[in-house]
Coordinates of C-alpha atoms and ligand atoms in Angstrom, one line a residue:
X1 CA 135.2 45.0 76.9
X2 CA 135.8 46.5 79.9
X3 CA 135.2 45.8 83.9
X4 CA 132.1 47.7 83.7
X5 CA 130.3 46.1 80.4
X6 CA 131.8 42.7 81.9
X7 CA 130.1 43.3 85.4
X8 CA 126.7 45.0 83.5
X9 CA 126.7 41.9 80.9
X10 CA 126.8 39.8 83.7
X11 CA 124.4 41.4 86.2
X12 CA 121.9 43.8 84.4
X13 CA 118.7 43.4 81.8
X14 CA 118.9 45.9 79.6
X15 CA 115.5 46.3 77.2
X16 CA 114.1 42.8 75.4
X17 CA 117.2 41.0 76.1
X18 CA 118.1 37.9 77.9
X19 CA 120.8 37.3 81.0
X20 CA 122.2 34.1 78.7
X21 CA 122.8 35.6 75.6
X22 CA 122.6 39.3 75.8
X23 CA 123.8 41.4 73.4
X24 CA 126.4 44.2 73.8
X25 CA 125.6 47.4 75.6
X26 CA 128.4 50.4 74.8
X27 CA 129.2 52.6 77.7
X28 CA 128.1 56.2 77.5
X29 CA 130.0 58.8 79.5
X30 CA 127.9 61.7 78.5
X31 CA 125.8 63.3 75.7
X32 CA 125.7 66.8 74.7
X33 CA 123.5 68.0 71.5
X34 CA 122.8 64.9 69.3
X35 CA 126.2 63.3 70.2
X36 CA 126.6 60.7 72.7
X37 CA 130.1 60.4 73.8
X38 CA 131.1 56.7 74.5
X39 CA 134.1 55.6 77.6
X40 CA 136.4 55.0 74.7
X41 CA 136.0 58.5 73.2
X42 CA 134.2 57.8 70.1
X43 CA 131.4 60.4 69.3
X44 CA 128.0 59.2 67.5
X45 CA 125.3 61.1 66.2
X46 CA 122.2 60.5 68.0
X47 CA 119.2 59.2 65.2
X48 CA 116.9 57.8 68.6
X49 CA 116.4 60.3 70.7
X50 CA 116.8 57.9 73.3
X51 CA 113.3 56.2 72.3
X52 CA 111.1 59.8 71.6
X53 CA 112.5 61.4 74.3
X54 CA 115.5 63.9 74.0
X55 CA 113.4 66.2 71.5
X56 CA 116.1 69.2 72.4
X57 CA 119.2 67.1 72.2
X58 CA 121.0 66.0 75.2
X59 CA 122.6 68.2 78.3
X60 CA 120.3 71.0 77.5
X61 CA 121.6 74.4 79.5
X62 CA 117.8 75.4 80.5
X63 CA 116.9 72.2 81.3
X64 CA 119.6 71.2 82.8
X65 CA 119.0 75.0 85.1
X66 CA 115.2 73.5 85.6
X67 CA 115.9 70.7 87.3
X68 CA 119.1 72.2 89.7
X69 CA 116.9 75.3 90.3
X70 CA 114.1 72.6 91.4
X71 CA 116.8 70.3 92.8
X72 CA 117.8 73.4 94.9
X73 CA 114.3 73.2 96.5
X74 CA 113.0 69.7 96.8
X75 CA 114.0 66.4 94.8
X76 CA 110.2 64.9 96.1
X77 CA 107.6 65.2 98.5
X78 CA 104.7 62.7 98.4
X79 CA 101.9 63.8 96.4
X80 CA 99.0 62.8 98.5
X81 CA 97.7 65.4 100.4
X82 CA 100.5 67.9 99.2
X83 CA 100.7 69.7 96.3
X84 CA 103.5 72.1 94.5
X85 CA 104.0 74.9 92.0
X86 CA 105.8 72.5 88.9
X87 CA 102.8 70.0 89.0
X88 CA 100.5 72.6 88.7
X89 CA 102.1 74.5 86.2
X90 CA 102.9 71.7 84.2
X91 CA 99.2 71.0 84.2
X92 CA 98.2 74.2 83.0
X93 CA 100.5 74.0 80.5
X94 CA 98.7 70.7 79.3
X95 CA 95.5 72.1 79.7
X96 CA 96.1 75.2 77.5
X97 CA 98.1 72.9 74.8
X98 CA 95.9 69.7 74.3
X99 CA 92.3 70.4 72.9
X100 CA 89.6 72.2 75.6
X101 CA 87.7 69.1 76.9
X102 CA 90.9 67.4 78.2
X103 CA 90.6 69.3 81.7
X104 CA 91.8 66.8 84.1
X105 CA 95.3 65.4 84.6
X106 CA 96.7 62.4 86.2
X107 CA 100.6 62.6 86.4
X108 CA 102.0 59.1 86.3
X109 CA 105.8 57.5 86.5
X110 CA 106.0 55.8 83.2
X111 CA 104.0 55.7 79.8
X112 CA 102.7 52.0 80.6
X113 CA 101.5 53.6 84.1
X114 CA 99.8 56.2 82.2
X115 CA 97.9 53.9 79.9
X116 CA 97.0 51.7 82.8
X117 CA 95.4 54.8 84.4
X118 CA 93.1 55.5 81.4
X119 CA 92.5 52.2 80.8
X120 CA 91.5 52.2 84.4
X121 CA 89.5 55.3 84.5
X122 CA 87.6 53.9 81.0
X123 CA 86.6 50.9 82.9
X124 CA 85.8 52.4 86.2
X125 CA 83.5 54.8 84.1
X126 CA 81.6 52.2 83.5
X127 CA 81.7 51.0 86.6
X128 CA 80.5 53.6 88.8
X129 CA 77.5 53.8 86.8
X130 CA 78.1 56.3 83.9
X131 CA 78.3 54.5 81.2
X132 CA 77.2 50.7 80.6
X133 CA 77.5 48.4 83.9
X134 CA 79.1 45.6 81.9
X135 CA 82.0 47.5 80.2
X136 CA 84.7 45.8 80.8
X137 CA 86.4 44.8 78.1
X138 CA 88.6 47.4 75.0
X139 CA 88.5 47.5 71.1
X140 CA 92.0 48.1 70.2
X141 CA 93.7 47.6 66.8
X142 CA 96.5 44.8 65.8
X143 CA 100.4 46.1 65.1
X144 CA 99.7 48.1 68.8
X145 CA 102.1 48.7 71.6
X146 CA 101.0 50.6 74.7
X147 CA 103.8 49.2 77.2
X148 CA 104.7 46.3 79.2
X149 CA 102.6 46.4 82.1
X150 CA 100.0 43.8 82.1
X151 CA 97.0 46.0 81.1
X152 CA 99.0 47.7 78.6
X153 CA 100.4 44.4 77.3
X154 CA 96.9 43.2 76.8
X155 CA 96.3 45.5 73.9
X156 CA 99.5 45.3 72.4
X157 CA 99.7 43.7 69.2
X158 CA 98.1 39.8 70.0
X159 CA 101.0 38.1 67.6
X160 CA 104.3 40.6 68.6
X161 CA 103.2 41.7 71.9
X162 CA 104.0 39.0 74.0
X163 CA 100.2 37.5 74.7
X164 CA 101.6 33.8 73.6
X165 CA 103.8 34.3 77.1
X166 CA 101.3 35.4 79.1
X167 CA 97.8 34.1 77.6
X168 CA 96.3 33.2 80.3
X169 CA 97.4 35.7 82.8
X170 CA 95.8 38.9 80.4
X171 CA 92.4 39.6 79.9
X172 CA 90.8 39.1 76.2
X173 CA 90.2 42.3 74.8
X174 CA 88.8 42.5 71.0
X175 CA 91.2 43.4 68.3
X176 CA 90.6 44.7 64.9
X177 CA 93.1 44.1 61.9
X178 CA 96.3 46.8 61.8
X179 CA 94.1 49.8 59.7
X180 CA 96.0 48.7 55.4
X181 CA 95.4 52.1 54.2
X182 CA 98.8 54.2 54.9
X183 CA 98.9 58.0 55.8
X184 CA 97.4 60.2 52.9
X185 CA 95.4 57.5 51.6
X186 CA 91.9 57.0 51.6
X187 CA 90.1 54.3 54.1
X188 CA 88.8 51.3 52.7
X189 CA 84.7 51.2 54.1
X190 CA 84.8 47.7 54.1
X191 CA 88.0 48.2 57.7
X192 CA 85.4 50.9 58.8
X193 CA 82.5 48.7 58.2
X194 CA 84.1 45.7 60.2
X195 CA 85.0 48.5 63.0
X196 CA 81.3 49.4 63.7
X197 CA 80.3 45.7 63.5
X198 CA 82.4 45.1 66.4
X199 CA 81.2 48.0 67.8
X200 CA 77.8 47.2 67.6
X201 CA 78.2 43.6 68.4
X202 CA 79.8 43.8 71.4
X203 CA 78.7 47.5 72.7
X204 CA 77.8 46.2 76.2
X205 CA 81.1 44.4 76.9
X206 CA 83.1 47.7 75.0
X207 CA 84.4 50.9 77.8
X208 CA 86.6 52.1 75.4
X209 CA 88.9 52.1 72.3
X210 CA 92.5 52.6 72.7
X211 CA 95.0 53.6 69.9
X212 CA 98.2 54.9 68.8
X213 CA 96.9 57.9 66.9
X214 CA 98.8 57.6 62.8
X215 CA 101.7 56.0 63.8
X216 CA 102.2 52.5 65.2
X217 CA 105.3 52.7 67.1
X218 CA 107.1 49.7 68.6
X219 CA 104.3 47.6 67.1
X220 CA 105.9 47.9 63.4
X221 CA 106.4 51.7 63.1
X222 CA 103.6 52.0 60.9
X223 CA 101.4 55.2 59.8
X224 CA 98.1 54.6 59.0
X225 CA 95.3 56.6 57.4
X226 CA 93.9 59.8 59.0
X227 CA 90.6 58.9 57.9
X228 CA 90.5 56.0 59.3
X229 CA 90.9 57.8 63.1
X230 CA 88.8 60.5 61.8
X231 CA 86.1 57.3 61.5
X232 CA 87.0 55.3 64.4
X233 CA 86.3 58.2 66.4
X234 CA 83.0 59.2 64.5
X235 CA 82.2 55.3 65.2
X236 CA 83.4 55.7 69.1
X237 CA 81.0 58.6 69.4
X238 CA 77.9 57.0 67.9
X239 CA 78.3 54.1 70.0
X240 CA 79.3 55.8 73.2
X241 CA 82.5 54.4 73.4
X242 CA 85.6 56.3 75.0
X243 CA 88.5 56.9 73.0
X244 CA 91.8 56.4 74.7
X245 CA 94.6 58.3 72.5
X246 CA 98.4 57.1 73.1
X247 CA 100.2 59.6 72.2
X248 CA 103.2 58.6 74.0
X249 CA 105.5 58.3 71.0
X250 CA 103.6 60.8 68.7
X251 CA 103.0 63.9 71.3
X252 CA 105.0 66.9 71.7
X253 CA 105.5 67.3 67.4
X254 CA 107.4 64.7 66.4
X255 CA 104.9 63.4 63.4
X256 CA 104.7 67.3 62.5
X257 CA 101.3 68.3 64.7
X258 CA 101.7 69.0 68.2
X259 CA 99.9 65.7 68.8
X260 CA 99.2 62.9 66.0
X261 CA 95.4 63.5 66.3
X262 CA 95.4 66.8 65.2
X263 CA 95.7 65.0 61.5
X264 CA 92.6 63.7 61.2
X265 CA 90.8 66.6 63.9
X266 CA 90.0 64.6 66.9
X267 CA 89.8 65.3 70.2
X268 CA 89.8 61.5 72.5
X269 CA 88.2 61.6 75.8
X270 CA 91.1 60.3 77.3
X271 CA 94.9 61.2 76.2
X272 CA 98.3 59.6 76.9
X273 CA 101.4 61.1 76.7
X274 CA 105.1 60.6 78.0
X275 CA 108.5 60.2 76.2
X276 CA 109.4 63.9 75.0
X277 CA 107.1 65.1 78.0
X278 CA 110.2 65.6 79.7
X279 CA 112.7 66.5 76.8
X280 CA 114.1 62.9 77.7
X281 CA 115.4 63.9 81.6
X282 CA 113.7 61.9 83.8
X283 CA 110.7 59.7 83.6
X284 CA 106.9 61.0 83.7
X285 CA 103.7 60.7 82.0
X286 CA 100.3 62.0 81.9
X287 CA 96.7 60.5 81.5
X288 CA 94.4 63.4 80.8
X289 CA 90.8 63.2 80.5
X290 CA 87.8 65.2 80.2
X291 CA 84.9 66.5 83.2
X292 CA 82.5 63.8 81.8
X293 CA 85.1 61.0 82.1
X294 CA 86.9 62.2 85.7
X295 CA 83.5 62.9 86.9
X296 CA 81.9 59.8 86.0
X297 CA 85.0 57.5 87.3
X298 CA 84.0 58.9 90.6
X299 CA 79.8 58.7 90.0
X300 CA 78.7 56.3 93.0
X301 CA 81.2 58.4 95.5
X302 CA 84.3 56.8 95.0
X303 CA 87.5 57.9 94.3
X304 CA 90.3 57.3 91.1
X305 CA 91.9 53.9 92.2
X306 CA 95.7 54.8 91.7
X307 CA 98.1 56.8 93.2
X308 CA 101.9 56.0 92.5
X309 CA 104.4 56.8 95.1
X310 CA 106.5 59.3 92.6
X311 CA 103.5 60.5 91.3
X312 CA 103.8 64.5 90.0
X313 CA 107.8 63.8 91.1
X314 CA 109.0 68.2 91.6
X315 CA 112.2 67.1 89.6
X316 CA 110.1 65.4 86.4
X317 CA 107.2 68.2 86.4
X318 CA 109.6 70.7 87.2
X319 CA 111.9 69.8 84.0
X320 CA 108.8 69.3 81.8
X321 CA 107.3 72.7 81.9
X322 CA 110.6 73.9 81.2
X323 CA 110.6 71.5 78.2
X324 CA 108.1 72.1 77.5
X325 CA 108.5 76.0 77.3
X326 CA 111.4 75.1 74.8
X327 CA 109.0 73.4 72.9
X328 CA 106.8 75.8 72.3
X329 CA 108.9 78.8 72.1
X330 CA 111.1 76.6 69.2
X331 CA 110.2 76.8 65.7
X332 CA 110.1 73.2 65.7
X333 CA 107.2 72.6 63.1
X334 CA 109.9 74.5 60.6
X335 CA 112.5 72.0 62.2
X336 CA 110.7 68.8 62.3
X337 CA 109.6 69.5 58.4
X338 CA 112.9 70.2 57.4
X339 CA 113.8 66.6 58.9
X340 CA 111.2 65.3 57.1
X341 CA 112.0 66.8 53.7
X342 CA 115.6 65.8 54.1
X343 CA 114.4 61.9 55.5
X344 CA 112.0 61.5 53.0
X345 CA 115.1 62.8 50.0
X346 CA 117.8 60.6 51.6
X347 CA 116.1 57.8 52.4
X348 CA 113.8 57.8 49.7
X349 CA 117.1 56.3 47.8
X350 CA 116.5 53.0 49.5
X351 CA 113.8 51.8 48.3
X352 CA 115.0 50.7 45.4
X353 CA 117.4 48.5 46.9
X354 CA 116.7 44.7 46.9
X355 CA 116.9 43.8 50.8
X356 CA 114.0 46.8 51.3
X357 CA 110.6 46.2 51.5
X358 CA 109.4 50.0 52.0
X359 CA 110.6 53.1 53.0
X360 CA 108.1 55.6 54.7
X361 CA 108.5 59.3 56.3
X362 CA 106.5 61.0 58.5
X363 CA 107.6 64.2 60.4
X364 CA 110.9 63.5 62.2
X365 CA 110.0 59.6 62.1
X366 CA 111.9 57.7 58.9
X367 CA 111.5 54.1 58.5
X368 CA 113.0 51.9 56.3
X369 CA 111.7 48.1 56.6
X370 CA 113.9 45.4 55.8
X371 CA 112.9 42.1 54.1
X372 CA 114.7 40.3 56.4
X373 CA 115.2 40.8 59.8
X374 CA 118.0 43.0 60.9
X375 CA 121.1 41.1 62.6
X376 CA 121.3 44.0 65.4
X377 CA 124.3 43.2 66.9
X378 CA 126.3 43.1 63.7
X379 CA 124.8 46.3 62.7
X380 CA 124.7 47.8 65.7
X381 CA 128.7 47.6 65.4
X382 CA 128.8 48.9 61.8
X383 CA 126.8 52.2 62.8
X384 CA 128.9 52.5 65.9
X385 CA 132.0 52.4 63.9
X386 CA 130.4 54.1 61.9
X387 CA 129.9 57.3 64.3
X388 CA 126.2 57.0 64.4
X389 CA 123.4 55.8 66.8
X390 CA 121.0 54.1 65.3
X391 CA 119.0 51.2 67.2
X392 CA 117.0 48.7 64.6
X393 CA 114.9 46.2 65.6
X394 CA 112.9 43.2 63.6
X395 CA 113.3 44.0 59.9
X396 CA 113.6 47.9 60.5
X397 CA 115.5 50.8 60.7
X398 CA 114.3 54.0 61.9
X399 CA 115.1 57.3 62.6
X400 CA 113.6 60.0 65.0
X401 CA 116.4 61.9 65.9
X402 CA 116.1 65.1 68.4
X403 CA 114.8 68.1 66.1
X404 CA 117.5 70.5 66.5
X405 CA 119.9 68.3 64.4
X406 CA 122.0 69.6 61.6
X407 CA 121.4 68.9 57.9
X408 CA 125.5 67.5 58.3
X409 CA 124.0 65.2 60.7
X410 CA 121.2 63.8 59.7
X411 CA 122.9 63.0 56.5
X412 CA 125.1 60.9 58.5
X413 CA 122.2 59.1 60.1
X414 CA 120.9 58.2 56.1
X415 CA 124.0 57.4 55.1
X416 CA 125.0 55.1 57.5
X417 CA 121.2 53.0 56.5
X418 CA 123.4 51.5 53.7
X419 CA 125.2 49.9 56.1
X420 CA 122.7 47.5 57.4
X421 CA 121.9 46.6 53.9
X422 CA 125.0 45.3 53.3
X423 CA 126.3 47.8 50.9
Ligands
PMP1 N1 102.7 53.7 74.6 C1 103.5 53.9 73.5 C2 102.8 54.3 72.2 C3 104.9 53.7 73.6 O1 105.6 53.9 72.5 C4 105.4 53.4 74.8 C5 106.9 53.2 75.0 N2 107.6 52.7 73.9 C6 104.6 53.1 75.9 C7 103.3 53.3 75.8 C8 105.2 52.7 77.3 O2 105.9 53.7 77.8 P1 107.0 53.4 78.9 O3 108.1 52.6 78.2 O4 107.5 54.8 79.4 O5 106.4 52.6 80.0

């Protein structure tokens, strides 16, 4: 303990944790690669990417020139009535990378912000009187997380998203059960058949459906069937329903497409995306829809009702097209499925072991789910010591780690699992 984690355990939230019992926070000094380099000197291997973010590693030399060059010029201007080169090279960069329909982009501050724009722009759809006057409600699927804004949080998962706390302040959307069948399997007709009863059930009251596209992230880290998207999405179309796509977490490669839909070939009318947007500098997100949707939200004259006071911030845009750039230029679909070679080797030993319940790969995402739950801050300390950074939560452990990491590396990161199972 030091002055500063006394004064910070004192006076700060960090993430999911309470002022009278917090749990330790380690002081980082800086981060360079995929090594994070604590007060005290010790230097762990990054296996988080700080939550889907630092896809390049940390204290990247071009990104760290993108945002001093932008710095150089402006930090912000206000985006209403002005407009500047990164934003709009950033959104030609999205156009040209995400599939031809999605034309239109709305930059917003955070993921949850961006999920509360499409979720917006789905219902005002409806509302201005292209789509069905009495749309007001979403479809969404159980084990889902989309953020912790109160829109969001209403189609996060209904058990461990937090609805019990805040029942009666969220509206009731309609949920479906978490989709059984696992990536690479077949779908079961009888989840699809229960999908379009919904569906048809409840058309009128139904703007949209929003999902995390193959993997469930902070809802239970879980990768589902590309069949069953390919369906809901058939289903979506049939019924004229929207189809909102999070791909916060997935977007930018790390499930080994560009973005997770590109697995089961579909293209939603509105798209989500954050985290790695950036390469894990500063915080931005994008909604991005097609003509038909941004046309329609504005039908009866009237205009998209959001506008965030950071929106399309010079310093965020300006280090995302950089990062983007990176991305692109990278051979990171060779990198991410070496990752997932080597996770799916190393970890594969696990499973086996008495205190797992399953281990599962996909791309640079490895998952191994405890029977238990995982006694973080004990094992947060092992790992530390340990030299590695590796953040569990509930009964699992996971790694996403940024793709340039070393074979020497990762192995650390697998390793070290053993040490939450009490080996
Ligand atoms: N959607 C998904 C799929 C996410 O994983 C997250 C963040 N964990 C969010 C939305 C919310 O993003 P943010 O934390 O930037 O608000």
């Amino acid at each position: 303990m030091t002055a500063l984690t006394d004064f910070d355990r004192v006076h700060l939230w960090h993430p999911y944790t309470s002022m009278t019992d917090p749990l330790p926070a380690f002081e980082v000094e800086s981060a360079a690669g995929v090594r994070l380099r604590l007060r005290d000197g010790r230097e762990l291997i990054d296996g988080m990417a700080s939550w889907w973010c630092a896809i390049h590693g940390y204290n990247h030399p071009a990104l760290n020139c993108a945002v001093e060059d932008q710095l150089a010029k402006m930090a912000h201007v206000m985006f209403g009535g002005l407009t500047h080169e990164p934003a709009v090279r950033l959104a030609r960069t999205l156009v040209d990378m995400t599939p031809a329909p999605l034309q239109h982009v709305f930059f917003a501050d955070s993921g949850s912000v961006a999920v509360e724009v499409a979720i917006k722009m789905a219902l005002q759809f409806h509302a201005a009187g292209a789509g069905r006057a009495g749309a007001d409600r979403l479809l969404t699927i159980r084990g889902g997380y989309h953020g912790d804004t109160f829109g969001a949080m209403a189609v996060c998962d209904p058990v461990n998203g937090m609805h019990e706390r805040f029942a009666s302040a969220l509206p009731g959307h309609f949920f479906l059960d978490r989709p059984a069948a696992r990536f690479g399997a077949a779908v079961e007709s009888r989840e699809i058949d229960a999908a379009e009863q919904m569906m048809r059930e409840h058309r009128d009251r139904i703007a949209a459906v929003i999902l995390e596209p193959i993997v469930q992230g902070a809802g239970g880290m879980w990768f589902y069937s590309a069949d069953y998207l390919r369906e809901i999405a058939a289903l979506c179309q049939r019924h004229d329903i929207l189809l909102i796509a999070d791909e916060i977490a997935t977007g930018f490669g790390r499930t080994g497409r560009m973005f997770a839909c590109e697995h089961a070939g579909v293209v939603p009318d509105l798209l989500c995306l954050g985290k790695a947007l950036t390469g894990g500098y500063l915080t931005l997100a994008a909604t991005m829809t097609t003509e038909r949707v941004a046309h329609g939200v504005s039908a009866d004259g009237g205009v998209l009702a959001h506008g965030p006071t950071f929106m399309a911030n010079p310093l965020a845009t300006a280090v995302a097209a950089e990062s983007l750039r990176l991305l692109q230029e990278s051979p990171w679909q060779a990198r991410v499925a070496a990752i997932e070679r080597q996770l799916a080797d190393e970890l594969g030993r696990y499973a086996q072991h008495p205190a797992v319940a399953d281990v599962r790969v996909l791309g640079a995402i490895g998952v191994v789910e405890c029977r238990q739950p995982v006694d973080v801050a004990r094992v947060q300390q092992r790992f530390v010591e340990a030299g590695v950074w590796l953040r569990p939560f509930g009964r699992l452990i996971y790694l996403m780690p940024p793709y340039i990491i070393e074979p020497a590396d990762l192995r650390r990161l697998t390793d070290a699992v053993a040490l939450a199972l009490g080996d």
